[in-house]
XYZ file of C-alpha atoms in Angstrom:
561
model
C 5.231 4.005 -16.500
C 3.252 1.260 -18.362
C 3.470 0.178 -22.264
C 0.501 2.422 -24.757
C -0.848 -1.191 -24.740
C -1.780 -1.734 -21.814
C -4.639 -0.914 -19.650
C -4.385 -1.414 -15.771
C -6.343 -3.995 -14.825
C -9.440 -4.684 -12.582
C -8.524 -4.622 -9.032
C -8.844 -8.034 -7.776
C -10.582 -8.217 -3.687
C -8.264 -8.326 -1.268
C -6.964 -11.022 1.122
C -7.460 -10.667 4.579
C -3.461 -9.285 5.690
C -0.649 -9.400 8.620
C 1.050 -6.130 8.930
C 4.518 -7.383 9.882
C 6.330 -4.626 9.195
C 5.326 -0.207 9.419
C 7.393 1.684 8.730
C 10.876 0.508 9.905
C 14.160 2.371 8.512
C 16.607 1.112 7.277
C 19.693 2.762 5.545
C 22.077 4.668 6.216
C 24.697 2.139 5.786
C 25.928 -1.672 5.429
C 24.529 -3.857 7.771
C 25.750 -7.098 5.419
C 28.335 -7.740 3.385
C 27.787 -4.911 1.147
C 27.248 -1.811 2.682
C 23.533 -1.259 0.610
C 21.840 -4.035 2.105
C 20.535 -4.840 4.598
C 18.519 -8.478 6.399
C 15.189 -8.237 8.651
C 15.912 -11.573 10.681
C 12.541 -13.608 11.296
C 13.731 -16.445 12.750
C 14.197 -17.098 16.918
C 10.349 -16.876 17.561
C 10.959 -12.467 15.879
C 8.660 -13.024 13.310
C 5.834 -14.091 15.893
C 7.438 -11.284 17.637
C 6.637 -8.887 14.479
C 3.123 -10.614 14.542
C 2.395 -9.835 17.678
C 3.164 -6.822 18.082
C 2.785 -4.995 15.374
C -0.380 -6.925 13.667
C -2.223 -7.354 16.800
C -2.656 -10.865 16.684
C -2.500 -12.995 19.838
C -4.388 -15.859 18.152
C -1.547 -19.419 18.248
C -3.156 -21.166 15.608
C -1.629 -18.747 12.793
C 1.397 -17.825 15.420
C 2.439 -21.097 14.892
C 2.055 -21.409 11.435
C 4.388 -18.658 10.990
C 7.410 -20.358 13.463
C 7.326 -22.974 10.445
C 8.453 -23.080 6.767
C 5.507 -25.085 5.553
C 3.290 -23.553 8.885
C 3.890 -19.966 6.400
C 3.439 -21.588 2.890
C -0.049 -22.599 4.128
C -0.210 -18.726 5.922
C 0.561 -17.251 3.440
C -0.149 -16.033 0.222
C 1.478 -13.583 -0.781
C 3.392 -10.311 0.226
C 2.759 -7.109 -0.029
C 5.861 -4.534 0.525
C 5.762 -0.918 0.227
C 8.863 1.753 -0.118
C 9.459 5.000 1.127
C 12.904 6.478 0.208
C 15.175 9.711 0.438
C 15.813 9.432 -2.850
C 12.248 8.873 -4.354
C 11.125 6.580 -7.400
C 14.650 4.549 -7.611
C 14.196 0.811 -7.273
C 15.165 -1.111 -4.645
C 14.764 -4.521 -3.960
C 12.749 -7.503 -1.909
C 13.807 -10.584 -1.187
C 12.303 -13.542 1.705
C 14.369 -15.678 2.222
C 13.761 -19.265 3.855
C 16.474 -21.705 6.422
C 16.910 -24.735 6.702
C 18.200 -26.595 9.687
C 21.041 -24.742 11.006
C 20.729 -21.736 9.905
C 21.792 -22.878 6.053
C 19.749 -20.692 3.976
C 17.108 -22.260 1.490
C 14.776 -20.957 -0.226
C 14.152 -17.909 -1.634
C 11.771 -15.012 -3.785
C 13.560 -11.722 -4.898
C 10.893 -8.105 -6.644
C 12.542 -5.219 -7.542
C 9.943 -1.950 -6.766
C 9.511 1.683 -6.404
C 10.485 3.523 -3.760
C 7.708 5.550 -3.771
C 5.243 3.942 -1.299
C 3.290 2.152 -3.984
C 2.981 -1.316 -2.593
C 4.641 -4.611 -4.818
C 3.154 -7.604 -3.976
C 5.418 -10.810 -4.391
C 3.627 -14.029 -5.056
C 4.774 -17.109 -2.970
C 3.750 -18.944 -5.553
C 7.118 -18.098 -7.250
C 9.564 -17.818 -4.111
C 11.491 -21.209 -4.535
C 10.997 -23.896 -2.805
C 12.967 -26.457 -1.373
C 12.919 -29.566 0.697
C 15.655 -28.389 3.440
C 13.577 -25.377 4.403
C 12.213 -25.689 8.239
C 11.847 -22.014 8.547
C 10.978 -18.411 8.074
C 14.667 -16.943 7.280
C 15.171 -13.093 6.667
C 14.184 -10.068 4.989
C 16.892 -8.654 2.418
C 16.472 -4.753 0.892
C 18.618 -3.649 -1.245
C 18.817 0.624 -2.010
C 20.161 1.362 -4.608
C 23.583 3.517 -2.919
C 24.893 3.020 0.246
C 23.657 6.552 2.026
C 20.173 6.015 1.395
C 17.855 5.746 3.894
C 13.521 4.090 3.835
C 11.088 3.701 5.250
C 9.362 -0.395 4.936
C 6.261 -1.593 5.328
C 5.280 -5.286 4.774
C 2.349 -6.977 5.194
C 1.498 -10.873 4.693
C -1.972 -11.954 2.407
C -3.830 -14.878 4.698
C -5.343 -18.101 2.263
C -8.691 -17.968 2.036
C -9.532 -19.548 5.468
C -8.073 -17.233 7.730
C -8.315 -14.337 9.314
C -6.431 -11.252 10.667
C -7.208 -8.055 13.131
C -8.274 -5.426 11.439
C -5.878 -2.769 11.744
C -4.237 0.077 10.786
C -1.268 1.692 10.800
C -2.278 4.767 9.899
C -3.853 7.662 12.177
C -7.809 8.246 10.717
C -8.046 10.598 8.591
C -9.723 14.142 10.259
C -12.163 13.805 7.670
C -13.821 18.103 7.268
C -10.933 20.032 9.274
C -8.912 22.867 7.884
C -6.678 20.974 6.794
C -8.087 18.469 5.196
C -10.313 21.850 3.378
C -7.238 23.239 2.841
C -6.422 20.582 0.831
C -9.765 19.733 -1.593
C -9.587 23.130 -2.111
C -5.818 22.818 -3.659
C -7.655 19.894 -6.541
C -10.181 23.364 -7.991
C -7.736 23.343 -11.449
C -10.157 25.981 -13.216
C -13.734 27.642 -12.668
C -14.088 27.386 -16.667
C -17.362 29.464 -18.147
C -20.008 28.622 -15.331
C -23.100 28.980 -18.019
C -23.928 26.075 -18.290
C -23.342 25.311 -14.518
C -25.096 27.990 -12.975
C -27.981 26.264 -15.548
C -27.591 22.424 -13.894
C -27.882 24.789 -10.249
C -30.993 25.824 -11.539
C -33.117 23.865 -12.921
C -32.237 21.609 -9.855
C -33.414 23.823 -7.372
C -35.844 24.115 -9.460
C -37.283 20.658 -9.156
C -36.558 19.978 -12.926
C -36.244 16.288 -13.707
C -31.987 16.068 -14.300
C -29.282 13.258 -15.344
C -26.031 13.290 -14.126
C -23.848 11.207 -15.925
C -19.498 10.103 -14.922
C -17.761 8.962 -17.952
C -14.486 7.413 -17.397
C -12.718 4.184 -16.983
C -12.462 1.253 -14.006
C -12.297 3.868 -11.005
C -15.765 5.432 -12.824
C -16.772 2.254 -12.442
C -16.134 2.540 -9.028
C -12.712 -0.036 -8.784
C -11.573 -0.391 -4.914
C -14.477 1.099 -3.079
C -16.024 -1.307 -1.284
C -18.982 -2.118 -1.878
C -18.015 -0.908 -5.258
C -22.038 0.215 -6.800
C -22.024 2.362 -3.373
C -18.972 4.186 -2.280
C -18.245 4.641 -5.748
C -17.388 8.995 -6.623
C -19.605 8.790 -8.854
C -22.362 7.320 -6.647
C -20.656 9.533 -3.345
C -21.253 12.925 -6.062
C -24.258 12.394 -7.621
C -26.287 12.022 -4.060
C -24.357 14.713 -3.142
C -25.765 16.690 -5.701
C -28.904 15.495 -5.244
C -29.312 15.833 -1.442
C -27.546 20.004 -1.504
C -29.054 20.972 -4.626
C -32.564 19.225 -5.178
C -36.096 20.455 -4.497
C -37.223 16.900 -6.095
C -34.839 14.620 -5.522
C -36.975 11.054 -6.660
C -36.489 13.463 -10.708
C -32.705 13.519 -10.636
C -31.967 11.022 -12.646
C -27.675 8.562 -12.511
C -25.899 7.430 -15.080
C -22.979 5.307 -14.449
C -20.474 4.864 -17.872
C -16.820 3.731 -16.324
C -15.517 0.806 -17.962
C -12.389 -0.519 -17.503
C -9.376 -0.519 -18.474
C -10.740 2.312 -21.329
C -9.617 5.422 -23.321
C -11.283 7.908 -24.119
C -10.909 6.473 -27.571
C -12.987 4.286 -26.934
C -15.549 6.193 -24.919
C -16.257 8.180 -28.518
C -17.086 4.244 -29.891
C -19.263 3.369 -26.460
C -20.821 7.392 -25.602
C -23.557 6.739 -27.346
C -25.118 3.209 -25.835
C -23.824 4.236 -22.604
C -24.755 7.990 -22.031
C -27.220 9.520 -24.631
C -28.045 5.517 -24.286
C -28.763 5.415 -28.581
C -30.352 8.549 -28.147
C -32.923 8.229 -25.671
C -31.803 9.992 -22.674
C -30.266 13.706 -22.625
C -27.422 14.372 -19.955
C -27.137 17.504 -18.130
C -23.877 16.633 -16.400
C -21.253 14.662 -17.438
C -18.633 13.916 -15.923
C -15.412 12.519 -17.767
C -12.503 10.906 -16.472
C -9.398 9.705 -18.383
C -6.339 10.962 -17.229
C -5.206 8.024 -15.989
C -6.306 5.909 -18.977
C -5.258 7.770 -21.896
C -2.181 6.975 -21.976
C -3.026 3.556 -24.149
C -4.578 7.010 -26.727
C -2.804 6.273 -30.079
C -3.852 9.863 -30.836
C -2.162 11.983 -27.902
C -5.249 13.578 -27.229
C -7.067 14.169 -30.453
C -9.347 11.209 -29.033
C -10.431 12.672 -25.252
C -11.305 16.804 -26.248
C -13.185 15.331 -29.681
C -15.328 13.634 -26.932
C -15.313 16.138 -25.004
C -16.509 18.686 -28.167
C -18.500 15.105 -28.896
C -20.541 15.750 -25.373
C -20.151 19.643 -25.582
C -22.500 19.429 -28.837
C -24.960 17.027 -27.688
C -28.846 18.631 -28.500
C -29.357 19.088 -24.682
C -26.089 20.943 -24.691
C -24.711 19.184 -21.502
C -22.413 20.300 -18.714
C -19.299 18.881 -18.550
C -16.386 18.593 -15.879
C -13.440 17.891 -16.747
C -11.822 14.634 -13.916
C -8.045 14.244 -13.202
C -7.509 11.215 -10.644
C -4.310 10.066 -9.799
C -2.175 6.555 -9.958
C -0.270 5.830 -6.822
C 2.959 7.412 -8.153
C 1.375 10.240 -8.449
C 1.154 10.569 -12.271
C -1.615 11.593 -14.503
C -2.254 13.526 -17.688
C -3.316 16.812 -16.721
C -0.127 18.170 -19.195
C -1.734 16.026 -21.906
C -5.516 17.065 -20.838
C -5.898 20.166 -19.272
C -4.561 22.555 -22.172
C -8.061 20.399 -24.062
C -10.408 23.008 -20.543
C -7.982 25.418 -20.874
C -9.285 26.188 -24.246
C -12.911 25.600 -23.632
C -13.371 27.246 -20.417
C -14.085 23.958 -18.190
C -14.605 22.966 -15.317
C -11.387 20.899 -14.136
C -10.252 19.406 -10.685
C -6.698 17.705 -10.512
C -6.702 15.001 -7.985
C -3.244 14.898 -7.798
C -2.742 18.235 -7.082
C -4.695 18.043 -3.900
C -3.517 14.353 -1.856
C 0.363 13.877 -3.721
C 1.765 17.344 -2.155
C 0.700 15.827 1.108
C 1.794 12.583 1.045
C 5.502 13.691 1.651
C 4.892 14.951 4.894
C 6.438 13.633 7.407
C 5.600 12.773 11.084
C 6.051 15.771 12.712
C 3.647 17.463 9.521
C 1.396 14.128 9.618
C -0.613 14.323 6.249
C -4.023 14.262 5.665
C -4.349 11.213 4.230
C -1.229 8.582 3.459
C -1.271 6.871 0.244
C -1.765 3.408 1.992
C -5.629 5.164 3.819
C -6.042 6.644 -0.519
C -5.122 3.657 -2.544
C -6.698 0.455 -2.526
C -4.378 -0.869 -5.129
C -1.961 1.084 -7.322
C -4.344 2.259 -9.933
C -7.454 2.986 -7.242
C -8.786 4.674 -4.381
C -9.722 2.926 -1.429
C -13.252 4.354 -0.091
C -11.392 7.371 1.869
C -9.880 8.218 -1.945
C -13.723 7.977 -3.987
C -14.819 10.251 -1.062
C -11.998 12.656 -1.322
C -12.981 12.583 -5.636
C -16.731 13.367 -4.183
C -15.380 15.766 -2.071
C -13.282 17.740 -5.161
C -16.114 18.140 -7.082
C -18.502 19.272 -4.700
C -16.231 21.712 -3.621
C -16.037 22.824 -7.490
C -19.588 22.987 -7.208
C -19.930 25.022 -4.369
C -17.033 27.390 -5.816
C -18.968 28.391 -9.530
C -22.547 28.143 -7.293
C -21.082 31.452 -5.402
C -20.099 33.150 -8.607
C -21.530 35.734 -10.552
C -23.263 34.447 -13.720
C -21.121 34.421 -16.880
C -22.393 34.311 -21.184
C -22.731 31.399 -22.565
C -18.632 30.674 -23.099
C -17.617 31.331 -27.238
C -16.633 27.658 -29.640
C -13.167 27.538 -29.658
C -11.102 26.405 -32.104
C -9.661 22.422 -31.473
C -6.415 22.642 -29.219
C -6.014 19.293 -31.028
C -8.942 18.332 -33.073
C -11.707 17.491 -33.511
C -11.823 15.353 -36.216
C -13.180 11.970 -34.377
C -15.903 14.198 -32.249
C -18.370 12.172 -35.278
C -17.812 8.905 -34.595
C -20.497 6.317 -35.661
C -20.106 3.164 -33.576
C -21.024 0.120 -35.361
C -21.317 -4.429 -34.747
C -23.298 -7.045 -35.766
C -26.815 -5.710 -34.615
C -26.602 -2.421 -36.334
C -24.457 -2.709 -39.492
C -26.000 0.482 -42.252
C -26.570 -0.697 -45.397
C -23.970 1.094 -47.466
C -21.607 -0.778 -45.049
C -21.120 -4.617 -46.584
C -19.007 -7.306 -44.537
C -18.757 -10.866 -45.600
C -17.789 -12.301 -42.151
C -16.476 -15.187 -43.350
C -15.316 -18.036 -40.442
C -16.004 -14.836 -38.132
C -19.505 -16.257 -38.104
C -19.628 -17.160 -33.854
C -20.705 -14.924 -31.052
C -18.378 -14.408 -28.247
C -20.353 -14.723 -24.890
C -17.172 -14.448 -22.482
C -16.931 -10.778 -21.983
C -15.790 -8.057 -19.989
C -19.044 -8.048 -17.597
C -19.484 -4.428 -15.917
C -22.438 -3.072 -13.323
C -23.313 0.325 -14.757
C -25.732 2.715 -12.989
C -27.212 2.103 -10.111
C -27.616 -2.097 -11.516
C -27.436 -5.027 -8.837
C -26.360 -6.954 -11.663
C -23.173 -7.184 -14.876
C -24.026 -6.000 -18.163
C -21.844 -7.186 -20.905
C -19.676 -5.596 -23.261
C -20.071 -5.610 -26.924
C -22.219 -8.668 -26.802
C -23.447 -8.253 -30.279
C -20.461 -9.617 -31.766
C -17.588 -10.669 -34.585
C -16.226 -14.233 -33.180
C -13.842 -16.799 -35.958
C -14.860 -20.723 -35.635
C -13.267 -22.844 -37.683
C -11.984 -22.309 -41.126
C -9.900 -19.555 -43.205
C -11.322 -17.372 -44.357
C -11.038 -13.321 -42.950
C -14.121 -11.139 -42.664
C -14.339 -9.096 -45.024
C -15.369 -4.983 -45.159
C -16.375 -2.533 -47.710
C -17.177 1.286 -46.507
C -16.740 4.560 -47.452
C -15.338 6.193 -44.514
C -12.142 8.798 -43.920
C -10.964 6.949 -40.461
C -12.055 3.573 -39.047
C -11.381 2.357 -35.739
C -11.663 -1.486 -34.824
C -12.372 -2.585 -31.221
C -11.560 -6.213 -30.259
C -11.689 -8.438 -27.230
C -8.454 -8.405 -25.146
C -7.700 -12.187 -23.581
C -5.822 -14.455 -21.238
C -6.433 -17.721 -23.348
C -4.476 -19.986 -25.057
C -7.326 -19.955 -27.453
C -6.611 -16.878 -29.062
C -4.573 -15.614 -31.612
C -2.562 -13.107 -32.618
C -4.604 -10.914 -37.038
C -3.174 -9.391 -40.057
C -5.538 -6.578 -41.214
C -5.137 -5.459 -44.136
C -6.440 -1.857 -45.796
C -7.109 -1.853 -49.885
C -4.893 -4.999 -49.826
C -1.864 -3.441 -47.739
C -1.144 -4.733 -44.320
C -1.090 -2.336 -41.812
C -0.729 -4.241 -38.713
C -0.534 -7.311 -36.679
C -2.719 -7.423 -33.173
C -2.236 -9.360 -30.155
C -5.733 -10.391 -28.465
C -3.033 -11.832 -25.470
C -1.207 -9.067 -24.940
C -2.715 -7.097 -22.313
C -3.799 -11.173 -20.106
C -7.822 -10.115 -19.155
C -10.618 -10.311 -20.580
C -10.975 -6.191 -22.098
C -11.972 -4.342 -24.823
C -9.714 -2.732 -26.875
C -10.043 -0.169 -29.154
C -6.968 0.437 -32.294
C -7.650 3.282 -35.149
C -6.841 1.246 -38.484
C -6.372 4.313 -40.735
C -7.107 8.016 -40.358
C -6.932 10.382 -43.729
C -8.075 13.858 -44.146
C -10.911 12.656 -47.224
C -12.989 10.090 -47.718
C -12.837 7.144 -49.792
C -14.058 4.036 -50.036
C -12.005 0.988 -48.776
C -12.058 -2.458 -48.205
C -10.514 -3.851 -44.901
C -9.941 -7.700 -44.631
C -9.011 -9.558 -41.267
C -8.289 -13.010 -40.541
C -6.019 -15.252 -38.277
C -2.014 -14.981 -38.676
C 0.078 -17.577 -39.846
C 1.250 -18.730 -37.059
C -2.527 -18.572 -35.100
C -5.065 -20.458 -37.879
C -5.771 -23.449 -36.000
C -6.987 -20.330 -33.008
C -9.914 -17.226 -32.015
C -9.734 -13.968 -32.215
C -13.026 -11.490 -31.284
C -14.059 -8.572 -33.699
C -16.560 -5.802 -31.276
C -17.188 -3.785 -33.245
C -16.292 -1.129 -35.216
C -16.054 3.097 -34.665
C -16.537 4.779 -38.811
C -15.847 8.013 -38.547
C -17.390 9.553 -42.397
């Protein structure tokens, strides 16, 4: 499980790829010096044969490049490997070896991966190169135990300028079959109280203006969908609801507020900006999707329930659906987040429960969709995956639509807490008079920010453009205010120009923060303090002593009065 502070990156656009092995059986007894090591030899035209038969390649230029070590490296950018074992989720190893002129071992590289079918990438730049390398020599698969068996899939991602034939090793997904519909039905975790949803569906049918909003992380942003804005689950769901239920389609409005790598902790800060558009929009239905992002929520559910409470108590009384997406390791945070839905009688959709049970189907049983087909990468769904998410949401609405109407749900006490519900978001553009700021050496404005395409936009919007960036000098950023809790949002960056900061509250050091820890340009929310009662506080932010010559960007703050 990944570190709490590290959010998944946005997906990298996939390169064209050649399948070399697809579900190749290995194991059940040794075939190398050690009994759990299984070589797949590539010399003597074996690799070319794999490429022709499995990958469907007839291009002689590509086949010729695969015959030599130099040609191989010019062609292959990286190797994608996935292993499914009869002992799930253990650690296996995959190695790539080159051979010399007389069969001697040459350069090699090795990766470790889980035996759960999730693809792991070996960059060819990390594979040792030797002057004696002549030809691709072998793959070597190492399983945990002698008696283990596994299915191995290997594909070569190609450098720019090279093309591979389209090939899908899995049978086409058969949508809208009884088996598919049964899979979708499993996603309905709870229909909850239907009063607000019934009102929204009634207003759609009567042609009233309706706003459908989707709030979440990179999956809601559209990561993995191609094209992202057209094929993401949010857009597909919006269009499906509009087309099925509305008598005035041009009166149905769409808000997509997904930002990659962000948890509900940050969504509290950006809800008014990205969804209500600073109070100018009143959503009628909000789908909340943070079940794979909230591992980074340092409050372990307090922020999530506070966000849901905040949305539920919006003046327009929107309906709320909790959507639990899934990672390729068959994981989400349903156990932490679903109790919030149960407590407040909210409709909930669990995509994990729909797709994960059938991922392990045997060839005789046949899965509805394989992991290769559902996932674009380890974290994000493919176009087929986004469609399934849409179908799960539409199934829930269909169930709710056919139910008898209920009386509105009564207010319930929190399962975790409503502590952060009233968080106010401030940056350089909207500081109130009762918050005093002396920026010190943080007088610059950072323009190299996380960029996101909102709604149906064909352009990207910079996140937190009204920020404070440290320039030259050593003067600390200072803030004075009266509050119970203070959240800071800062910019993560891979740039060597960025360095660590030290944060003090009322003269006491509370934390050091390293913007390079996550490794990509990203918005990072953290809570500096949370107390029972409001008090006056003095905050100072300065570069750590070893990084005084570097920079840091404060994006904004969230204040609980």
